[in-house]
CSV table of C-alpha atoms and ligand atoms in Angstrom, one decimal:
chain,number,residue,atom,x,y,z
A,1120,MET,CA,-41.0,-1.3,52.3
A,1121,LEU,CA,-40.5,-5.1,52.1
A,1122,PHE,CA,-41.9,-7.1,49.2
A,1123,SER,CA,-43.7,-10.5,49.7
A,1124,ASP,CA,-42.2,-13.5,47.8
A,1125,LYS,CA,-45.2,-13.3,45.4
A,1126,GLU,CA,-44.5,-9.6,44.6
A,1127,LEU,CA,-40.8,-10.4,44.1
A,1128,ARG,CA,-41.6,-13.1,41.6
A,1129,GLU,CA,-44.1,-10.9,39.8
A,1130,ILE,CA,-41.4,-8.2,39.4
A,1131,LEU,CA,-38.5,-10.6,38.5
A,1132,PHE,CA,-40.6,-12.4,35.9
A,1133,CYS,CA,-42.2,-9.3,34.6
A,1134,GLU,CA,-41.7,-8.2,31.0
A,1135,ASP,CA,-44.2,-5.3,31.0
A,1136,GLU,CA,-42.2,-2.2,30.2
A,1137,LYS,CA,-44.7,0.2,31.6
A,1138,PHE,CA,-44.9,-1.6,34.9
A,1139,LEU,CA,-41.1,-1.8,35.1
A,1140,GLU,CA,-40.6,1.9,34.3
A,1141,GLU,CA,-43.0,2.7,37.2
A,1142,LEU,CA,-40.9,0.5,39.5
A,1143,TYR,CA,-37.7,2.3,38.5
A,1144,GLU,CA,-39.3,5.6,39.0
A,1145,LYS,CA,-40.4,4.7,42.5
A,1146,ALA,CA,-36.9,3.5,43.3
A,1147,ARG,CA,-35.3,6.7,42.2
A,1148,GLU,CA,-37.8,8.8,44.1
A,1149,THR,CA,-37.0,6.7,47.1
A,1150,SER,CA,-33.3,7.4,46.6
A,1151,LYS,CA,-34.0,11.1,46.1
A,1152,ALA,CA,-36.0,11.2,49.4
A,1153,THR,CA,-32.8,10.2,51.2
A,1154,PHE,CA,-30.0,11.6,49.1
A,1155,SER,CA,-31.7,14.3,47.0
A,1156,ASN,CA,-30.1,14.3,43.5
A,1157,LYS,CA,-26.6,13.7,44.9
A,1158,ILE,CA,-24.3,10.9,43.7
A,1159,TYR,CA,-21.5,9.9,46.1
A,1160,ILE,CA,-18.1,9.2,44.6
A,1161,ARG,CA,-15.5,6.7,46.0
A,1162,ALA,CA,-11.9,6.5,44.9
A,1163,LEU,CA,-11.2,2.9,43.9
A,1164,ILE,CA,-7.5,2.0,44.4
A,1165,GLU,CA,-6.9,-1.5,43.1
A,1166,PHE,CA,-3.8,-2.4,45.0
A,1167,SER,CA,-3.0,-6.0,43.9
A,1168,ASN,CA,-4.3,-8.7,41.6
A,1169,TYR,CA,-2.5,-11.5,43.3
A,1170,CYS,CA,-5.0,-13.8,44.9
A,1171,LYS,CA,-4.8,-17.0,46.9
A,1172,GLU,CA,-8.4,-17.9,46.1
A,1173,GLY,CA,-9.7,-19.8,43.1
A,1174,CYS,CA,-13.2,-18.4,42.6
A,1175,TYR,CA,-14.3,-20.0,39.3
A,1176,TYR,CA,-15.9,-16.8,37.9
A,1177,CYS,CA,-13.2,-14.4,38.7
A,1178,GLY,CA,-10.7,-13.1,36.1
A,1179,ILE,CA,-7.9,-12.8,38.7
A,1180,ASN,CA,-8.3,-16.1,40.4
A,1181,ARG,CA,-5.1,-18.0,41.3
A,1182,ASN,CA,-5.4,-20.6,38.6
A,1183,LYS,CA,-5.5,-18.1,35.7
A,1184,SER,CA,-2.0,-18.2,34.3
A,1185,SER,CA,-2.4,-15.5,31.7
A,1186,VAL,CA,-2.9,-12.7,34.2
A,1187,HIS,CA,-0.1,-10.2,34.4
A,1188,ARG,CA,0.2,-9.9,38.1
A,1189,PHE,CA,1.0,-6.7,39.9
A,1190,ARG,CA,1.0,-5.3,43.4
A,1191,LEU,CA,1.3,-1.6,44.2
A,1192,THR,CA,4.0,-0.5,46.6
A,1193,LYS,CA,3.0,1.5,49.6
A,1194,GLU,CA,4.2,4.6,48.0
A,1195,GLU,CA,2.1,3.9,44.9
A,1196,ILE,CA,-0.9,3.5,47.0
A,1197,TYR,CA,-0.2,6.8,48.9
A,1198,SER,CA,0.3,8.6,45.6
A,1199,ALA,CA,-3.0,7.3,44.2
A,1200,ALA,CA,-4.7,8.4,47.4
A,1201,GLU,CA,-3.0,11.9,47.2
A,1202,SER,CA,-4.2,12.4,43.6
A,1203,ALA,CA,-7.7,11.2,44.6
A,1204,TYR,CA,-7.8,13.6,47.5
A,1205,GLU,CA,-6.7,16.5,45.3
A,1206,ALA,CA,-9.4,15.6,42.9
A,1207,GLY,CA,-12.0,16.0,45.7
A,1208,PHE,CA,-12.5,12.4,46.8
A,1209,ARG,CA,-13.2,11.9,50.5
A,1210,THR,CA,-13.5,8.1,50.5
A,1211,PHE,CA,-10.7,5.7,49.5
A,1212,VAL,CA,-11.6,2.2,48.7
A,1213,LEU,CA,-8.6,-0.2,48.9
A,1214,GLN,CA,-9.6,-3.2,46.8
A,1215,GLY,CA,-7.5,-6.2,45.8
A,1216,GLY,CA,-7.2,-9.9,45.5
A,1217,GLU,CA,-6.5,-11.9,48.6
A,1218,ASP,CA,-2.8,-11.2,48.5
A,1219,THR,CA,-0.8,-12.8,51.3
A,1220,HIS,CA,2.1,-10.4,50.7
A,1221,PHE,CA,-0.1,-7.8,52.4
A,1222,THR,CA,0.1,-9.0,56.0
A,1223,ASP,CA,-2.1,-7.5,58.7
A,1224,GLU,CA,0.8,-5.3,59.8
A,1225,ILE,CA,1.4,-3.9,56.3
A,1226,PHE,CA,-2.3,-3.1,55.8
A,1227,SER,CA,-2.5,-1.5,59.2
A,1228,GLU,CA,0.4,0.7,58.4
A,1229,ILE,CA,-1.2,1.7,55.1
A,1230,ILE,CA,-4.5,2.4,56.8
A,1231,SER,CA,-2.9,4.5,59.6
A,1232,HIS,CA,-0.9,6.5,57.1
A,1233,LEU,CA,-4.0,7.4,55.1
A,1234,LYS,CA,-6.0,8.1,58.2
A,1235,LYS,CA,-3.3,10.4,59.6
A,1236,ASN,CA,-2.8,12.3,56.4
A,1237,TYR,CA,-6.3,12.7,55.0
A,1238,ASP,CA,-9.7,13.7,56.2
A,1239,ALA,CA,-11.3,10.8,54.4
A,1240,ALA,CA,-13.2,7.6,55.0
A,1241,ILE,CA,-11.3,4.3,54.4
A,1242,THR,CA,-13.1,1.4,52.9
A,1243,LEU,CA,-11.5,-2.0,52.6
A,1244,SER,CA,-12.4,-4.6,50.0
A,1245,LEU,CA,-9.8,-7.4,50.4
A,1246,GLY,CA,-11.7,-10.5,51.1
A,1247,VAL,CA,-12.1,-12.9,54.0
A,1248,ARG,CA,-9.8,-12.5,57.0
A,1249,SER,CA,-10.0,-13.4,60.7
A,1250,TYR,CA,-11.9,-11.4,63.3
A,1251,GLU,CA,-8.5,-10.4,64.8
A,1252,SER,CA,-7.2,-9.1,61.4
A,1253,TYR,CA,-10.4,-7.1,60.9
A,1254,LYS,CA,-10.1,-5.7,64.4
A,1255,MET,CA,-6.5,-4.6,63.7
A,1256,PHE,CA,-7.7,-2.8,60.5
A,1257,LYS,CA,-10.5,-1.1,62.4
A,1258,ASP,CA,-8.2,0.0,65.2
A,1259,ALA,CA,-5.9,1.4,62.5
A,1260,GLY,CA,-8.7,3.6,61.3
A,1261,ALA,CA,-10.7,1.7,58.6
A,1262,ASP,CA,-14.4,2.8,58.5
A,1263,ARG,CA,-16.1,0.5,56.0
A,1264,PHE,CA,-15.7,-2.9,54.4
A,1265,LEU,CA,-17.1,-4.4,51.2
A,1266,LEU,CA,-17.6,-8.2,51.2
A,1267,ARG,CA,-20.2,-9.6,48.8
A,1268,HIS,CA,-21.9,-12.8,49.7
A,1269,GLU,CA,-22.0,-13.6,45.9
A,1270,THR,CA,-25.1,-15.8,46.2
A,1271,ALA,CA,-27.3,-16.7,49.1
A,1272,ASP,CA,-27.9,-20.2,47.9
A,1273,SER,CA,-25.2,-22.4,49.5
A,1274,ASP,CA,-25.4,-25.1,46.8
A,1275,ILE,CA,-24.8,-22.5,44.1
A,1276,PHE,CA,-22.1,-20.9,46.2
A,1277,GLN,CA,-20.3,-24.2,46.2
A,1278,LYS,CA,-20.6,-24.5,42.4
A,1279,LEU,CA,-19.0,-21.1,42.0
A,1280,HIS,CA,-16.1,-21.7,44.5
A,1281,PRO,CA,-13.6,-24.3,45.3
A,1282,ALA,CA,-14.3,-26.6,48.3
A,1283,ASP,CA,-12.2,-24.5,50.7
A,1284,GLN,CA,-14.8,-21.7,50.6
A,1285,SER,CA,-18.3,-21.7,51.8
A,1286,LEU,CA,-21.2,-19.3,52.2
A,1287,GLU,CA,-21.1,-19.9,55.9
A,1288,ARG,CA,-17.5,-18.7,56.0
A,1289,ARG,CA,-18.4,-15.6,54.1
A,1290,LEU,CA,-21.3,-14.9,56.3
A,1291,LYS,CA,-19.2,-15.3,59.4
A,1292,ALA,CA,-16.8,-12.7,58.1
A,1293,ILE,CA,-19.7,-10.3,57.2
A,1294,TYR,CA,-21.1,-10.6,60.8
A,1295,ASP,CA,-17.6,-10.2,62.3
A,1296,LEU,CA,-17.3,-7.0,60.4
A,1297,LYS,CA,-20.6,-5.8,61.6
A,1298,ALA,CA,-19.8,-6.7,65.2
A,1299,LEU,CA,-16.6,-4.6,64.9
A,1300,GLY,CA,-18.6,-1.6,64.0
A,1301,TYR,CA,-17.7,-1.3,60.3
A,1302,GLN,CA,-20.2,0.1,57.8
A,1303,VAL,CA,-20.5,-3.1,55.9
A,1304,GLY,CA,-21.4,-3.6,52.2
A,1305,THR,CA,-22.5,-6.9,50.8
A,1306,GLY,CA,-24.1,-8.0,47.5
A,1307,PHE,CA,-24.1,-10.5,44.7
A,1308,MET,CA,-23.5,-11.0,41.0
A,1309,VAL,CA,-26.6,-10.9,38.9
A,1310,GLY,CA,-26.9,-13.8,36.5
A,1311,ALA,CA,-23.8,-15.8,37.6
A,1312,PRO,CA,-23.9,-19.4,36.4
A,1313,PHE,CA,-26.5,-21.5,38.2
A,1314,THR,CA,-28.2,-18.5,39.7
A,1315,ASN,CA,-31.9,-17.9,39.0
A,1316,ILE,CA,-34.9,-15.9,40.2
A,1317,GLU,CA,-35.4,-18.2,43.2
A,1318,SER,CA,-31.8,-17.6,44.2
A,1319,PHE,CA,-32.1,-13.9,43.8
A,1320,ILE,CA,-35.1,-14.0,46.1
A,1321,LYS,CA,-32.8,-15.6,48.7
A,1322,ASP,CA,-30.3,-12.9,48.1
A,1323,ILE,CA,-32.9,-10.2,48.7
A,1324,LYS,CA,-33.9,-11.9,52.0
A,1325,LEU,CA,-30.4,-12.4,53.1
A,1326,ILE,CA,-29.7,-8.7,52.5
A,1327,ARG,CA,-32.7,-8.0,54.7
A,1328,GLU,CA,-31.1,-10.0,57.5
A,1329,ILE,CA,-27.6,-8.5,57.1
A,1330,ASP,CA,-29.1,-5.0,56.9
A,1331,PRO,CA,-26.0,-3.6,55.3
A,1332,ALA,CA,-24.9,0.0,54.9
A,1333,MET,CA,-23.9,-0.6,51.3
A,1334,ILE,CA,-25.2,-3.0,48.6
A,1335,GLY,CA,-22.9,-3.9,45.6
A,1336,MET,CA,-24.5,-5.6,42.8
A,1337,GLY,CA,-23.6,-5.9,39.1
A,1338,PRO,CA,-24.0,-8.4,36.3
A,1339,PHE,CA,-21.8,-11.4,36.1
A,1340,ILE,CA,-19.5,-11.0,33.0
A,1341,PRO,CA,-17.5,-14.0,31.7
A,1342,SER,CA,-13.8,-13.9,31.9
A,1343,LYS,CA,-11.7,-15.9,29.4
A,1344,GLU,CA,-9.7,-18.9,30.6
A,1345,THR,CA,-12.1,-19.4,33.5
A,1346,ARG,CA,-14.5,-22.4,33.6
A,1347,PHE,CA,-17.3,-20.0,32.9
A,1348,GLU,CA,-15.8,-18.3,29.9
A,1349,SER,CA,-18.6,-19.3,27.6
A,1350,CYS,CA,-21.5,-18.6,30.0
A,1351,PRO,CA,-23.8,-15.7,29.2
A,1352,ALA,CA,-23.4,-12.4,31.1
A,1353,GLY,CA,-26.2,-11.2,33.5
A,1354,THR,CA,-28.6,-8.9,31.9
A,1355,LEU,CA,-29.3,-5.2,32.2
A,1356,GLU,CA,-33.0,-5.8,32.8
A,1357,MET,CA,-32.5,-8.2,35.7
A,1358,THR,CA,-29.8,-5.9,37.2
A,1359,ARG,CA,-32.2,-2.9,37.1
A,1360,LYS,CA,-35.1,-4.9,38.6
A,1361,LEU,CA,-32.9,-6.0,41.5
A,1362,LEU,CA,-31.4,-2.5,42.0
A,1363,ALA,CA,-34.9,-1.1,42.2
A,1364,ILE,CA,-36.1,-3.8,44.6
A,1365,LEU,CA,-33.1,-3.3,46.9
A,1366,ARG,CA,-33.4,0.5,46.8
A,1367,LEU,CA,-37.1,0.2,47.8
A,1368,GLU,CA,-36.3,-2.2,50.6
A,1369,HIS,CA,-33.3,-0.2,51.8
A,1370,PRO,CA,-34.0,3.5,51.3
A,1371,LYS,CA,-30.8,4.6,53.1
A,1372,ALA,CA,-28.3,2.2,51.7
A,1373,LEU,CA,-25.4,3.3,49.6
A,1374,ILE,CA,-25.8,1.5,46.3
A,1375,PRO,CA,-23.3,1.8,43.5
A,1376,SER,CA,-24.1,1.9,39.8
A,1377,THR,CA,-21.3,-0.6,39.0
A,1378,THR,CA,-18.6,-0.6,36.4
A,1379,ALA,CA,-19.8,-4.1,35.4
A,1380,LEU,CA,-23.3,-2.7,34.6
A,1381,ASN,CA,-21.6,0.0,32.5
A,1382,THR,CA,-19.5,-2.6,30.8
A,1383,ILE,CA,-22.5,-4.7,29.5
A,1384,VAL,CA,-24.3,-1.6,28.1
A,1385,GLU,CA,-23.2,1.8,26.9
A,1386,ASN,CA,-25.3,3.9,29.2
A,1387,GLY,CA,-25.3,1.4,32.1
A,1388,ARG,CA,-24.1,3.9,34.6
A,1389,LYS,CA,-27.0,6.2,34.0
A,1390,LEU,CA,-29.5,3.4,33.9
A,1391,GLY,CA,-28.2,2.1,37.3
A,1392,ILE,CA,-28.8,5.6,38.8
A,1393,LEU,CA,-32.2,5.8,37.2
A,1394,SER,CA,-33.1,2.5,38.9
A,1395,GLY,CA,-32.1,3.8,42.4
A,1396,ALA,CA,-28.3,3.6,42.6
A,1397,ASN,CA,-26.6,6.6,44.2
A,1398,VAL,CA,-22.8,5.9,44.2
A,1399,ILE,CA,-20.1,5.8,41.6
A,1400,MET,CA,-16.6,4.4,42.2
A,1401,PRO,CA,-14.1,5.8,39.7
A,1402,ASN,CA,-10.8,4.1,39.3
A,1403,VAL,CA,-7.8,6.1,40.7
A,1404,SER,CA,-5.2,3.3,40.4
A,1405,PRO,CA,-2.1,4.0,38.2
A,1406,LYS,CA,-2.8,3.1,34.6
A,1407,PHE,CA,-0.6,-0.1,34.5
A,1408,ALA,CA,-2.6,-1.5,37.4
A,1409,ARG,CA,-6.0,-0.7,35.9
A,1410,GLU,CA,-5.1,-2.6,32.8
A,1411,SER,CA,-4.3,-5.8,34.7
A,1412,TYR,CA,-7.1,-5.7,37.3
A,1413,ASN,CA,-9.6,-7.5,35.1
A,1414,LEU,CA,-12.2,-9.3,37.2
A,1415,TYR,CA,-14.0,-9.9,33.9
A,1416,ASP,CA,-13.4,-9.2,30.2
A,1417,GLY,CA,-13.9,-5.8,28.7
A,1418,LYS,CA,-13.8,-4.0,32.1
A,1419,LYS,CA,-13.7,-0.3,31.6
A,1420,SER,CA,-11.2,1.7,33.5
A,1421,SER,CA,-10.8,5.1,31.8
A,1422,GLY,CA,-12.8,8.2,31.0
A,1423,LEU,CA,-15.7,8.6,33.3
A,1424,GLU,CA,-14.7,5.5,35.1
A,1425,ALA,CA,-11.5,7.1,36.2
A,1426,ILE,CA,-10.0,9.9,38.3
A,1427,GLU,CA,-9.2,12.1,35.2
A,1428,GLY,CA,-12.9,12.1,34.3
A,1429,VAL,CA,-14.4,13.5,37.5
A,1430,ARG,CA,-15.4,16.8,36.0
A,1431,GLU,CA,-16.8,15.2,32.9
A,1432,LEU,CA,-18.6,12.8,35.2
A,1433,ASN,CA,-20.3,15.7,36.9
A,1434,GLU,CA,-21.3,17.2,33.6
A,1435,TYR,CA,-22.7,13.8,32.5
A,1436,LEU,CA,-24.7,13.4,35.7
A,1437,LYS,CA,-26.1,16.9,35.4
A,1438,GLU,CA,-27.5,16.1,32.0
A,1439,PHE,CA,-30.1,13.9,33.7
A,1440,GLY,CA,-30.6,15.9,36.8
A,1441,TYR,CA,-28.0,14.5,39.2
A,1442,GLU,CA,-24.6,15.8,40.6
A,1443,ILE,CA,-21.6,14.6,42.4
A,1444,GLU,CA,-21.5,14.9,46.2
A,1445,PHE,CA,-17.9,15.3,47.4
A,1446,THR,CA,-18.4,14.7,51.1
A,1447,ARG,CA,-17.6,11.3,52.8
A,1448,GLY,CA,-21.1,9.9,52.5
A,1449,ASP,CA,-21.3,7.8,55.6
A,1450,TYR,CA,-24.3,5.6,56.2
A,1451,ASN,CA,-26.9,7.3,58.4
A,1452,VAL,CA,-29.4,5.1,60.1
B,1295,5AD,N1,-18.2,-10.7,36.6
B,1295,5AD,C1,-18.8,-9.8,37.4
B,1295,5AD,N2,-18.4,-9.6,38.7
B,1295,5AD,C2,-17.3,-10.3,39.1
B,1295,5AD,N3,-16.7,-10.3,40.3
B,1295,5AD,C3,-15.7,-11.2,40.3
B,1295,5AD,N4,-15.6,-11.7,39.1
B,1295,5AD,C4,-16.6,-11.2,38.4
B,1295,5AD,C5,-17.1,-11.5,37.0
B,1295,5AD,N5,-16.6,-12.4,36.2
B,1295,5AD,C6,-17.1,-9.5,41.5
B,1295,5AD,C7,-17.4,-10.3,42.7
B,1295,5AD,C8,-16.5,-9.8,43.7
B,1295,5AD,C9,-16.3,-8.4,43.2
B,1295,5AD,C10,-15.0,-7.7,43.7
B,1295,5AD,O1,-16.2,-8.5,41.8
B,1295,5AD,O2,-18.8,-10.2,43.1
B,1295,5AD,O3,-17.0,-9.8,45.0
């Protein structure tokens, strides 16, 4: 179903708890109709926090001098993938800053290695590159790509990024990825500075146009020593409303209950699932990497957020009627 603008405003401004509970229930029923009570897991390998970009909100942007920078070696990436595979993961997500050390050739080699040695899906989350680079990665065996549009309002986009970036450039990359046959994920931050209900409505409509396989959306959380360090975080309520709307509009999309949501509230992971999310991305990076991959302050990277917590995670999900699904979890039209 698609909501009218009027209905979207009604939901996004609504404070009536009963109405909202009904909305969340509808969203999780919709998720169950496609995915039953299964929650897909993705092994998140954070391979580098070097970044050539200066996104004003981001805790690993190039201008933040207090970040302890790291980059995993190929062997460290392979070893993280090996442990993840042993733990039952069948999707590897290679996520990192836009690190120029990783040339197209190096990435292609890593992708081919993983593809050759594991029966698993490979998802990339490494920012904007050229059509040719994306094609090389696809040819090397990559299946999916995550690239959030961050906000669909181009003026707000400009206020969140230095002048060398634009919404247009992001969208070109997203459409390049689609044209190459990737399963594409996009999404935005809820409550980033300058965003508002009208900009969220634009996000919802842009996501209709992109028609993505995956939708990643979590609250903005301030990061110290960035220009937005004193801005308030996005809220649980707004994130839940948007998750539910997107689930209802995209019954088959793979939608994570994000670490960011679980960082702003204790039971955020559960509340995300109960609003229609159906994916969790535990961290499988080596511990030293997890500690420095801080896109925002207070980011969780242990326990149920990590590889060592998979069994516990399953127990946790079962408490409210869900369970882990260990297969690849491709998008099915
Ligand atoms: N708060 C929440 N999410 C953030 N991201 C980057 N910085 C922050 C922050 N301060 C998100 C962006 C990016 C994804 C990898 O992490 O949406 O696309």
